[in-house]
XYZ file of C-alpha atoms in Angstrom:
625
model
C 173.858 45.931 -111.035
C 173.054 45.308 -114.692
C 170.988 47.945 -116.410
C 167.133 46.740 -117.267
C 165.276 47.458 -120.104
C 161.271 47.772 -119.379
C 158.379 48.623 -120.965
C 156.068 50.797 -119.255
C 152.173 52.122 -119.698
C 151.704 56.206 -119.915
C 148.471 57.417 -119.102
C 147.322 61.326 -120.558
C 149.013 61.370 -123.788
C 146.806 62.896 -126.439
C 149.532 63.800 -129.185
C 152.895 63.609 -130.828
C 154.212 66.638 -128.447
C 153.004 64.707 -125.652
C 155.003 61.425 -126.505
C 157.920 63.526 -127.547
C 157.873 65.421 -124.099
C 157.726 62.115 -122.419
C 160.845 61.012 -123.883
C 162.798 63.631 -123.146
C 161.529 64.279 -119.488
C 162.802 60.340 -119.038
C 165.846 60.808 -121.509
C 167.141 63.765 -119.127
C 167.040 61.593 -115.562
C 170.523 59.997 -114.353
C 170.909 56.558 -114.429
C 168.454 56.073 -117.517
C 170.680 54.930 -120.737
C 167.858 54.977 -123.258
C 163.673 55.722 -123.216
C 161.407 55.524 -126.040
C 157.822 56.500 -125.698
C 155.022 55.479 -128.497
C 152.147 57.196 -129.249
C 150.107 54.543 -130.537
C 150.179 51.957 -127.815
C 150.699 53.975 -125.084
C 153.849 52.743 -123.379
C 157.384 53.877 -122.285
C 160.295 51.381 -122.919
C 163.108 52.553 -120.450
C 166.762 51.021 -119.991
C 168.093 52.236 -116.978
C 170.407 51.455 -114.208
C 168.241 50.195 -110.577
C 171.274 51.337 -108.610
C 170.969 55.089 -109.749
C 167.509 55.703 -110.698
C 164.074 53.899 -109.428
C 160.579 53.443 -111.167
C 159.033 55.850 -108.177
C 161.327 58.544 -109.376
C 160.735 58.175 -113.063
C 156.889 57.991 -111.994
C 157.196 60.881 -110.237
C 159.375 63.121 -112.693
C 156.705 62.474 -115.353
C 153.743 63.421 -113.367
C 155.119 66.908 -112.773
C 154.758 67.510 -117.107
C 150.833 65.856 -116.546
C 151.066 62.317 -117.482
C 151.050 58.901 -115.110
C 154.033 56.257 -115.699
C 151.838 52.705 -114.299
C 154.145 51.329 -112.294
C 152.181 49.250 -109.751
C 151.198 45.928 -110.786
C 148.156 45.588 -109.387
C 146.579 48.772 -111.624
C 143.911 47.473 -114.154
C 144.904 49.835 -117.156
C 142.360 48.755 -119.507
C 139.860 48.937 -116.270
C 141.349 52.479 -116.103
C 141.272 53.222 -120.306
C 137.391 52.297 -120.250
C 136.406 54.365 -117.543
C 138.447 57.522 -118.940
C 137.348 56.621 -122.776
C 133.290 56.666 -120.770
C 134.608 59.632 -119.465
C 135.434 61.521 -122.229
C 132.248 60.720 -124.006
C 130.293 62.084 -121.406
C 132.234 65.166 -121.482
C 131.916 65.491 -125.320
C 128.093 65.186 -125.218
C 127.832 67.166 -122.690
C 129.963 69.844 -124.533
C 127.394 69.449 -127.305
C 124.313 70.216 -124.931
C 125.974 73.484 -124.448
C 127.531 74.215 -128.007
C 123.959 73.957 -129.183
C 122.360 76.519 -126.310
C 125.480 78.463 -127.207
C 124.570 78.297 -130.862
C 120.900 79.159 -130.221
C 121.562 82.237 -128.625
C 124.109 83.520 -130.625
C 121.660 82.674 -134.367
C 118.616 84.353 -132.327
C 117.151 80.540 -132.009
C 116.212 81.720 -128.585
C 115.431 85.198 -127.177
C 116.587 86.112 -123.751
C 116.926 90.022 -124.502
C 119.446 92.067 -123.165
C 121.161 89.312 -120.917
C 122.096 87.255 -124.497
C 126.048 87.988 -124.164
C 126.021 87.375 -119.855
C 124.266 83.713 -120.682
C 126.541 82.859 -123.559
C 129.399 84.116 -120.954
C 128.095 81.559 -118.770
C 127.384 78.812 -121.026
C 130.741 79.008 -122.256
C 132.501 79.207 -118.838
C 130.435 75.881 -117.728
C 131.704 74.173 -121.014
C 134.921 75.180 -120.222
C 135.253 74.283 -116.319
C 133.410 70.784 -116.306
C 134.231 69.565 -119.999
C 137.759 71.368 -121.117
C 139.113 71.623 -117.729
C 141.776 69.175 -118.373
C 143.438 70.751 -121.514
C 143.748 73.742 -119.779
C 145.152 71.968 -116.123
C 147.103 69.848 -119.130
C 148.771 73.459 -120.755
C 149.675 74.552 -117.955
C 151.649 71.652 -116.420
C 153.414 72.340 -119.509
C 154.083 75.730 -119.586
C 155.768 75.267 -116.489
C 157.785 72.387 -117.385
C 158.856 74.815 -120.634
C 156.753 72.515 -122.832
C 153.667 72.613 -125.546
C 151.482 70.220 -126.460
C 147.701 69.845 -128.581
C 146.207 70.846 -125.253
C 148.610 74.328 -125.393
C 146.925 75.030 -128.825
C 143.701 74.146 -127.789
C 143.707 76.392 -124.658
C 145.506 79.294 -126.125
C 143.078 79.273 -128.810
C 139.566 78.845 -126.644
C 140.787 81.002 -123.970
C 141.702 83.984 -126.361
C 138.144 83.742 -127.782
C 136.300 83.683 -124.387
C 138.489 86.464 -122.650
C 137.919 88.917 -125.443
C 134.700 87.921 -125.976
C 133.939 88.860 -122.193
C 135.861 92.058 -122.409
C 133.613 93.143 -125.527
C 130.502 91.729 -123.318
C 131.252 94.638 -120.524
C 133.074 97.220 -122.102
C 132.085 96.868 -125.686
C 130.154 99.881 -125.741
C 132.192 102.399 -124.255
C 135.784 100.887 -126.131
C 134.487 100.101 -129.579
C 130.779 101.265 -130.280
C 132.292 104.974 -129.013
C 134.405 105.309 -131.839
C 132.028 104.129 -134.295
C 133.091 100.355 -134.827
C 130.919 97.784 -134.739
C 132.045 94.575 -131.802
C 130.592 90.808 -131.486
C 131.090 88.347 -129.368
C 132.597 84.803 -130.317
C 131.508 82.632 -127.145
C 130.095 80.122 -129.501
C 133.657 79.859 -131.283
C 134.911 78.832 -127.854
C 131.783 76.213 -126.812
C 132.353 74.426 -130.032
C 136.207 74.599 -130.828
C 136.012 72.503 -127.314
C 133.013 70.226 -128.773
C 135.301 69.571 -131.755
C 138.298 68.414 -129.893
C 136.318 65.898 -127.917
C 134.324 64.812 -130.465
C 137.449 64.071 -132.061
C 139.404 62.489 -129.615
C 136.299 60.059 -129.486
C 136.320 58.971 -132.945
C 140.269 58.763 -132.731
C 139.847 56.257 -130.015
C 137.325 54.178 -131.163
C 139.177 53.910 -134.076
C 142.463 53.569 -132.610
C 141.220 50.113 -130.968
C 141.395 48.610 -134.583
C 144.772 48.678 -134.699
C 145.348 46.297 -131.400
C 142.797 43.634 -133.335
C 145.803 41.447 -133.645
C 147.021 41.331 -130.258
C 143.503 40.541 -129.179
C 142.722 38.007 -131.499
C 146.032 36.068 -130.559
C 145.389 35.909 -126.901
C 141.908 35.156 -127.335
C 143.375 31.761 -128.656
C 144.564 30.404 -125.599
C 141.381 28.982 -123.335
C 140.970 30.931 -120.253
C 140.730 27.680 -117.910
C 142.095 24.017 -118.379
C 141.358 20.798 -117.368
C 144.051 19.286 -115.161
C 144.218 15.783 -113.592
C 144.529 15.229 -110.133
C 144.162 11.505 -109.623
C 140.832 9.850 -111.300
C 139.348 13.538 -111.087
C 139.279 16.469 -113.662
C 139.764 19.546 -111.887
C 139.031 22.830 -113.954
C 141.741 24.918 -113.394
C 142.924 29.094 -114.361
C 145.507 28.779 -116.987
C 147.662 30.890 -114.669
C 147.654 28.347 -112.242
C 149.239 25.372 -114.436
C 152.364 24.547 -113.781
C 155.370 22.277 -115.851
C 154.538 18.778 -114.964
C 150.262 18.714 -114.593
C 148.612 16.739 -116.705
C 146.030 18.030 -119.129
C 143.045 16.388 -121.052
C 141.689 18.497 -124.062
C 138.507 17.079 -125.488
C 137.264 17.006 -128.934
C 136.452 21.111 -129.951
C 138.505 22.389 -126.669
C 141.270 24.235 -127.239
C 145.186 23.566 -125.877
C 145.550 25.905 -122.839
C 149.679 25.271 -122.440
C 152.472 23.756 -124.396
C 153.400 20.392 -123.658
C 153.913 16.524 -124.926
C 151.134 14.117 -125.442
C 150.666 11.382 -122.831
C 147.667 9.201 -124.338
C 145.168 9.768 -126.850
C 145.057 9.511 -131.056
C 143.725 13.191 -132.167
C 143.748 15.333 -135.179
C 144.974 19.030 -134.042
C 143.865 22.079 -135.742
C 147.236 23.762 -136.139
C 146.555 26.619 -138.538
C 147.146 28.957 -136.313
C 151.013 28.051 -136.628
C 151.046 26.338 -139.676
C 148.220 28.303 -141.545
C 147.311 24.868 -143.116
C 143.126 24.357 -141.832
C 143.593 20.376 -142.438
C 144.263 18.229 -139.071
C 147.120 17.211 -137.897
C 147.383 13.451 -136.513
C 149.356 13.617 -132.888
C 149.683 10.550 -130.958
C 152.163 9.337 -127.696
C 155.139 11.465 -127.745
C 154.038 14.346 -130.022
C 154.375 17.821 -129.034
C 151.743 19.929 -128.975
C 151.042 24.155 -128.756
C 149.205 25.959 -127.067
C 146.047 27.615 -128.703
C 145.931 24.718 -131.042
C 142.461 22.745 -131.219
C 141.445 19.594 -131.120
C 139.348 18.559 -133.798
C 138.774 15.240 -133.409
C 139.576 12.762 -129.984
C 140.325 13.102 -126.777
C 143.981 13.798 -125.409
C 145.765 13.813 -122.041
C 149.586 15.719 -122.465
C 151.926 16.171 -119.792
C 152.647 20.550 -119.864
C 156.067 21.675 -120.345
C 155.957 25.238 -121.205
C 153.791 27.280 -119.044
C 152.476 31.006 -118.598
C 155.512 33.324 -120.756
C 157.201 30.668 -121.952
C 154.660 29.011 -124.537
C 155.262 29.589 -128.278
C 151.738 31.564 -128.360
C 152.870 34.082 -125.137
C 156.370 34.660 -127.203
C 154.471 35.305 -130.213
C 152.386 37.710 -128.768
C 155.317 39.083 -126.341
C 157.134 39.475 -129.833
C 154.460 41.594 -131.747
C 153.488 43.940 -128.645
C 157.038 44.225 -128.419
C 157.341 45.439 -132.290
C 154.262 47.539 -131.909
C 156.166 49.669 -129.251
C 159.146 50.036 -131.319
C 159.716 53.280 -133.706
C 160.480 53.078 -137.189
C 163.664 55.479 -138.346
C 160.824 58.382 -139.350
C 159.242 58.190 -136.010
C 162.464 59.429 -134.579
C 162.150 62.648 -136.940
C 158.369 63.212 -136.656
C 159.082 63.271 -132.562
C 161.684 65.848 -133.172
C 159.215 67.964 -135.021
C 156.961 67.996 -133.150
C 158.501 69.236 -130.212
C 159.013 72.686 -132.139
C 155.850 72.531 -134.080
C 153.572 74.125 -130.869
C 155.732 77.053 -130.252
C 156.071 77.439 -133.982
C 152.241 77.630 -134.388
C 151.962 79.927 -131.257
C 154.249 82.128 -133.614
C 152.430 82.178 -136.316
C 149.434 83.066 -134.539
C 150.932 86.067 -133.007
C 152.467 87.323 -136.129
C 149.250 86.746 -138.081
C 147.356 88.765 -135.255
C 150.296 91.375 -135.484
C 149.956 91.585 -139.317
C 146.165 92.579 -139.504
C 146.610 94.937 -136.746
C 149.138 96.522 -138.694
C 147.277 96.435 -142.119
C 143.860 97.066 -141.163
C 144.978 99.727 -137.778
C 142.473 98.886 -134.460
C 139.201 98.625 -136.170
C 140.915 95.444 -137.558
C 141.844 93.902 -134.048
C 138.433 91.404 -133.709
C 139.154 90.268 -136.763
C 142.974 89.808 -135.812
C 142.055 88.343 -132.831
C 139.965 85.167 -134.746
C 142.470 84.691 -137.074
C 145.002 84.200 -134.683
C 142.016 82.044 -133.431
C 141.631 79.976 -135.786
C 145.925 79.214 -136.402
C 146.427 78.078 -132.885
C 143.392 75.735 -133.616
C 143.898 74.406 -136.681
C 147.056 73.413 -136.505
C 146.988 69.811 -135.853
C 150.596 67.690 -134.777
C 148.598 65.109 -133.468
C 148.246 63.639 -137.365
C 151.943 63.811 -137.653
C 152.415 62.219 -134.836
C 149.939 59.195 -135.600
C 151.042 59.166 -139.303
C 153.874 56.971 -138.718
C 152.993 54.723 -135.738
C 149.250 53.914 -136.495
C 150.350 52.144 -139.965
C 153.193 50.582 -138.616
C 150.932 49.399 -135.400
C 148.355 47.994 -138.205
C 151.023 46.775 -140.627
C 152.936 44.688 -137.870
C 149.373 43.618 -136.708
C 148.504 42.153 -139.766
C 151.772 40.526 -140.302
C 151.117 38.335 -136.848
C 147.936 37.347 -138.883
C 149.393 36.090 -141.749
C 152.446 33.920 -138.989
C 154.631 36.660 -139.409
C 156.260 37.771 -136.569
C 158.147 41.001 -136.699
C 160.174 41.480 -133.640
C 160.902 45.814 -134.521
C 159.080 48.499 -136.624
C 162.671 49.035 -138.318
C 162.675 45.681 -139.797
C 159.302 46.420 -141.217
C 160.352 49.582 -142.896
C 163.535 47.360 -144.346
C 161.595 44.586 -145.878
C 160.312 46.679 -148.778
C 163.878 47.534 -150.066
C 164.874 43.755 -149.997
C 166.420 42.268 -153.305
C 168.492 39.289 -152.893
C 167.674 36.355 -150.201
C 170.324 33.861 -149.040
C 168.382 30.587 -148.103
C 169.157 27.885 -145.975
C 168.267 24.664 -147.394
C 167.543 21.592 -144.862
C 164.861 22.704 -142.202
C 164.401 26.486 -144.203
C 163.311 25.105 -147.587
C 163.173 21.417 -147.338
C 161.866 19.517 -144.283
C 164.588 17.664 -142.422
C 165.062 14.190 -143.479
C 165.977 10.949 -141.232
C 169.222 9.393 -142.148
C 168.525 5.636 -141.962
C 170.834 2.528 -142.556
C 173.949 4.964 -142.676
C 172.516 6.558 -146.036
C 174.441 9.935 -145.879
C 172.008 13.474 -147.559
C 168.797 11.347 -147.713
C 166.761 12.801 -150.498
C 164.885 15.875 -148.457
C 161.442 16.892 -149.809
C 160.898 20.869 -150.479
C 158.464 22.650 -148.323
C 154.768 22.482 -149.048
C 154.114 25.554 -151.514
C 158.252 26.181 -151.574
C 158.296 26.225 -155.481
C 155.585 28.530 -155.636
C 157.093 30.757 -153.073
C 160.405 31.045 -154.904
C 158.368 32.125 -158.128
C 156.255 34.400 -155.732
C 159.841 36.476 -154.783
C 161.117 36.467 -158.040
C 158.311 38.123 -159.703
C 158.923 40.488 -156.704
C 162.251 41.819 -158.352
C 163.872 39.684 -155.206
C 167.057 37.351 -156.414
C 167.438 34.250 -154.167
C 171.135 31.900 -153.170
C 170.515 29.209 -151.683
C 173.272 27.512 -149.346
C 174.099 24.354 -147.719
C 176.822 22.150 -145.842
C 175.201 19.545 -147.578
C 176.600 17.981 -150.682
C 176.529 19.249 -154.389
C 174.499 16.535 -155.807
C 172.084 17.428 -152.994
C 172.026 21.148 -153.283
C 171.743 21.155 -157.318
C 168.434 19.070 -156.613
C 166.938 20.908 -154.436
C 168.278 23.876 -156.252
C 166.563 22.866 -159.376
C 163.090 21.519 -158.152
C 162.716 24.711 -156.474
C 163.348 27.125 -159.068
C 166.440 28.442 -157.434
C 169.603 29.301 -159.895
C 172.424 30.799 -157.840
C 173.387 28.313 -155.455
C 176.908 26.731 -153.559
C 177.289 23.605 -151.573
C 179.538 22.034 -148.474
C 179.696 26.136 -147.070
C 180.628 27.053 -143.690
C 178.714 29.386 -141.560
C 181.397 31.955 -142.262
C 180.289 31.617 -145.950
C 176.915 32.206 -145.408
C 178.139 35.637 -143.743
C 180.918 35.964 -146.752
C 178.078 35.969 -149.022
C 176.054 38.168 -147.542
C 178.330 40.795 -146.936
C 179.550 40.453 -150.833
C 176.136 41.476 -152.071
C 175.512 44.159 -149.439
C 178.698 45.431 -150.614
C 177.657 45.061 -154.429
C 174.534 47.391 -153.701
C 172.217 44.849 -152.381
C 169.334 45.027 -149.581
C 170.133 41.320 -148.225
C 167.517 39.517 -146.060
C 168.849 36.426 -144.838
C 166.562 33.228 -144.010
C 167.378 30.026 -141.286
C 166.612 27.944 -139.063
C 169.938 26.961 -137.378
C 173.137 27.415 -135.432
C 175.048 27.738 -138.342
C 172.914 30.500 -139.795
C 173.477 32.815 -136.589
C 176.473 34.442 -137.991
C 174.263 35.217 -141.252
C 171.520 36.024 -140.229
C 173.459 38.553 -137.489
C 174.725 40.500 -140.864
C 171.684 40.643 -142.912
C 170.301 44.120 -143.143
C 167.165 41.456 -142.397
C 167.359 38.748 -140.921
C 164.822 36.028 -140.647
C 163.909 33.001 -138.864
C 161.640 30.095 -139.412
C 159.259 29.435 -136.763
C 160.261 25.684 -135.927
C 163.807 26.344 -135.742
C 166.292 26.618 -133.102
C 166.172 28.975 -130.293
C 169.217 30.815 -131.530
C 168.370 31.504 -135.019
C 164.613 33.084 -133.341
C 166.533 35.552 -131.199
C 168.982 36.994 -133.637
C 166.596 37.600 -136.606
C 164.192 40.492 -137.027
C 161.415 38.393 -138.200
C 160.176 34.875 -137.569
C 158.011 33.031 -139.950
C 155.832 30.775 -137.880
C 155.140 27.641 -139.304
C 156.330 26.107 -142.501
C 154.578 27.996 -145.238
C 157.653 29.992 -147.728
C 155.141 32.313 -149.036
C 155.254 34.035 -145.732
C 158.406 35.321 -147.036
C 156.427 37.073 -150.358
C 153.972 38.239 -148.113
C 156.171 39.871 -145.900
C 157.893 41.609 -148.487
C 154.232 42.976 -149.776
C 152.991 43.794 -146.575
C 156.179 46.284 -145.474
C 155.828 47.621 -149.421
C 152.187 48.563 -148.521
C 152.708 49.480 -144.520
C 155.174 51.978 -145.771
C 153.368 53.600 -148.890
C 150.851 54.262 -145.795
C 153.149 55.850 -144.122
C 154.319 58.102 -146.978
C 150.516 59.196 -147.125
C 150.032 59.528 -144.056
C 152.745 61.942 -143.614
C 151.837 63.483 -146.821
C 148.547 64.303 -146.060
C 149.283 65.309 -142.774
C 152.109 68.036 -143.637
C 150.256 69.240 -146.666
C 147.285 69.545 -143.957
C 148.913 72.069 -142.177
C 150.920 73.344 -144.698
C 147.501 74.265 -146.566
C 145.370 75.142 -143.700
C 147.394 77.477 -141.790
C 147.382 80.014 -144.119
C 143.956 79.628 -145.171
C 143.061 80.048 -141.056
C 145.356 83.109 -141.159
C 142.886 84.823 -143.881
C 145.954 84.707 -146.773
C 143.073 84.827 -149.274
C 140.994 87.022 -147.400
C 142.023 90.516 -149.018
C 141.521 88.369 -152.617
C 137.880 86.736 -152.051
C 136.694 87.227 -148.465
C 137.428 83.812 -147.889
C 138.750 82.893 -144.547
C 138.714 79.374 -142.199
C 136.575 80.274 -139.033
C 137.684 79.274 -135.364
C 134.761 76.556 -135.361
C 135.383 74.715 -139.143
C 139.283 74.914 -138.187
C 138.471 72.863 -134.792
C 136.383 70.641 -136.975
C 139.101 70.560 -139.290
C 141.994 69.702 -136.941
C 139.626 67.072 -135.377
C 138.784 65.073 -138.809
C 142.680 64.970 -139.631
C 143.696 63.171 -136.928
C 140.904 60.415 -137.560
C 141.189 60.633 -141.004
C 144.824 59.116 -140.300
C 144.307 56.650 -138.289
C 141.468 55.216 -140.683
C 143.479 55.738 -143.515
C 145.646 53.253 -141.599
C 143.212 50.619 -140.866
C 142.666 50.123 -144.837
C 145.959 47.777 -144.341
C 144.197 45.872 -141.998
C 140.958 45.323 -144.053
C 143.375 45.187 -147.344
């Protein structure tokens, strides 16, 4: 049997080490030829071979490292999502309820005598068993698999606090206050490092829904019901029950549920969602017509021909969650660091704990003891790991809003290094012309905006070579009304790919654009290759990116868009490595011995918590850009 690629939706992950762990649990199972898990949307995309390995045993294999593979189609993940997202709020204000009792006690808010340290111990142990239960049940699934994660970090460092904290409530006295040293307890530290985290993961969340704005607002524009024709009736029908052949009316305001090809009826058709143009569009007998278009004006009866996946608006949105799951080339690295990046923290903290013992002797071990605290907690790999996903999540998000339709986070990442374009001319930058009366090369008529598009790339730095089977006379025309100087006539498909592999060869980043057969070959070679929306079926599937509709400046604004997706990324990643690289040490007391300045266990949880949110708003600025 053939091997199958699918895409499938992982429940529990909370971090960078979590996606990375996922991907290798699934990269080490026979039969499985390639996995890739993403952090930002969730999902697995396995190829694998049916005949060696099933979905019940890749299910399985990752539930033993604490996360859920959905494999049965009748689970309603978002269903699920909601419920765990009202889940984890309750659990973070219920975290607070006790952080704040915690807090009270511990400032001498409230007085409870001699019992203070026993009620903290038990305010802390209730905060720990009914709202941080599952990073600890999630550490140690880990820790027997040979793995770390956030959760390891979070429960080595809340854990350490609480179990010496304990030990100092009981035996305080006779271990340190007999030997003259002074002892406290740090139960609060543990309440609110816990608080922190959830708080966090909340905002992170919320914010994280942003980024899947673009995804929602394209399958919002398909109606959720239709109006089919059975005999002199209307019968109002689910869109998942059409099928190829029922005839449709759409009325004047209702939008096109289905693909298909008009039957009666003289409308105007709102078609800016593919064309980005907001004027009608006149459609009469024999006119096709796309789903999630509107009517503005008439009534309409069409015949449906494309149904359920196969519409132009279910590829278009099949194509962008597609992308979305995809890595970009410094994914791949950020997933190999953070696989290390846990044990390397764990490290730290030990050596850091080892250090003031050995500087300071015993009377130095509380203080040893929070510092180590306070590295195993503010060390934070989920920001890595979001750095690079969120913005290219966002970035490929708002590229579907402007009709750009980018089918891999790769080709994203490319786009900004583009500087020459090879052009097709008829259907690419002129509209097709009828031949009548025998006239051979018609004149063809440049796209709508296709001048100002060319100037649009060129003050971009981006050179642009136009080419064409058709004629010279032809190509110099359209050559010169468009702005475009380099250009060759009567070419074969193999010198579209000629040319293209000359100026990759003389240092260029080549994107090539088509719309046809002939470009395949082309747009195959192109370190991008791109497709216009309304072109053939072949050109679509080879390139990277399709521009939907007719509208050249698409190509400008792609080019911007991956410029701007990927200096987002750079911060990102910046801020999050200079993050840790900074806060570490600070958490490990470096300038303690200078100025008495050290991070505590509760600002580092704070800390950790803000940096992962701060990166995933940082990304959203690229969708409000």
């Amino acid at each position: 049997m053939e091997k199958k690629t699918q895409s499938i939706a992982v429940l529990g992950m909370g971090c960078a080490a979590c996606s990375a762990n996922v991907e290798r649990c699934l990269r080490g199972l026979g039969g499985i030829a390639d996995a890739s898990v993403s952090l930002s949307t969730r999902t697995a995309t396995v190829t694998y071979d049916p005949d060696i390995i099933t979905l019940d045993q890749m299910k399985e294999a990752v539930g033993n490292i604490g996360y859920d593979l959905v494999i049965e189609t009748d689970r309603d993940i978002e269903a699920e999502e909601r419920r765990a997202f009202r889940t984890l709020v309750g659990r973070m204000f219920l975290s607070w309820g006790f952080a704040l009792l915690t807090m009270a006690l511990s400032m001498g808010w409230i007085d409870c005598g001699a019992d203070r340290n026993q009620t903290m111990l038990l305010l802390a142990l209730a905060n720990i068993l009914l709202c941080g239960r599952q990073f600890y049940i999630s550490a140690w699934r880990q820790v027997c698999h040979g793995s770390a994660n956030m959760d390891t970090l979070v429960t080595l460092s809340t854990a350490t606090a609480f179990l010496f904290s304990t030990f100092n409530t009981f035996f305080g006295d006779a271990v340190w206050t007999s030997r003259g040293m002074e002892w406290h307890t740090y139960f609060d530290a543990a309440v609110m490092i816990i608080s922190f985290v959830l708080t966090g993961k909340v905002l992170e969340e919320r914010a994280k829904k942003g980024t899947a704005s673009a995804i929602r607002s394209l399958m919002e524009l398909a109606p959720k019901k239709a109006l089919r024709v059975d005999g002199d009736e209307l019968v109002e029908t689910p869109l998942a029950a059409l099928q190829r052949g029922d005839v449709i009316e759409v009325r004047q305001g209702g939008k096109i549920p289905v693909d298909g090809t008009v039957l009666s009826g003289d409308t105007l058709i709102d078609e800016s969602m593919i064309t980005g143009e907001s004027a009608g569009v006149s459609h009469g007998v024999g006119d096709r017509v796309l789903a999630g278009t509107l009517v503005s004006k008439g009534v309409l009866r069409f015949r449906a021909e494309q149904v359920g996946s196969d519409t132009l608006l279910a590829n278009m949105i099949a194509m962008v969650e597609q992308a979305q799951r995809s890595k970009a080339p410094v994914e791949h690295i950020v997933d190999r660091i953070a696989l290390f990046f846990v044990p390397a923290v764990a490290a730290v903290a030990v050596l850091t704990a080892l250090l003031w013992v050995a500087i300071g002797g015993i009377s130095q071990l509380p203080h040893a003891i929070l510092s180590a605290v306070s590295v195993l907690i503010i060390a934070c790999p989920c920001a890595m790991g979001l750095a690079t996903p969120m913005a290219m999540m966002v970035g490929i998000g708002k590229a579907a809003e402007k009709n750009i339709l980018v089918k891999d986070a790769t080709a994203l990442e490319l786009m900004r290094k583009v500087d020459a374009i090879v052009i097709d001319k008829t259907g690419t930058l002129t509209m097709p012309s009828a031949l009548t009366a025998g006239a051979q090369a018609a004149h063809e008529q440049l796209k709508p905006h296709a001048r100002e598009a060319v100037e649009m790339l060129q003050r971009q730095g981006i050179s642009l070579h136009l080419m064409s089977g058709d004629s010279a006379e032809a190509v110099a025309t359209v050559a010169h009304e468009a702005g475009v100087d380099s250009y060759r006539s009567q070419v074969k498909p193999q010198d579209k790919e000629d040319l293209v592999r000359h100026l990759q060869s003389s240092g260029h980043c080549v994107a090539m654009v088509g719309d046809g057969v002939n470009d395949a070959q082309a747009l195959a070679t192109a370190d991008v290759s791109i497709a216009m929306g309304m072109g053939t079926d072949v050109a679509m599937e080879v390139a990277q990116v399709t521009l939907v509709g007719t509208d050249l400046r698409r190509l400008s604004d792609a080019v911007d868009l991956s410029r701007k997706t990927v200096r987002m990324v750079r911060q990102n990643l910046f801020w999050a490595f200079v993050y840790n690289i900074v806060c570490i040490p600070l958490a490990a007391g470096v300038l303690y011995p200078v100025c008495h300045f050290q991070i505590s266990p509760m600002w580092a949880s704070a800390l950790m918590a803000m940096s992962s949110v701060s990166v995933v708003m940082n990304s959203l600025r690229l969708k409000w850009a």
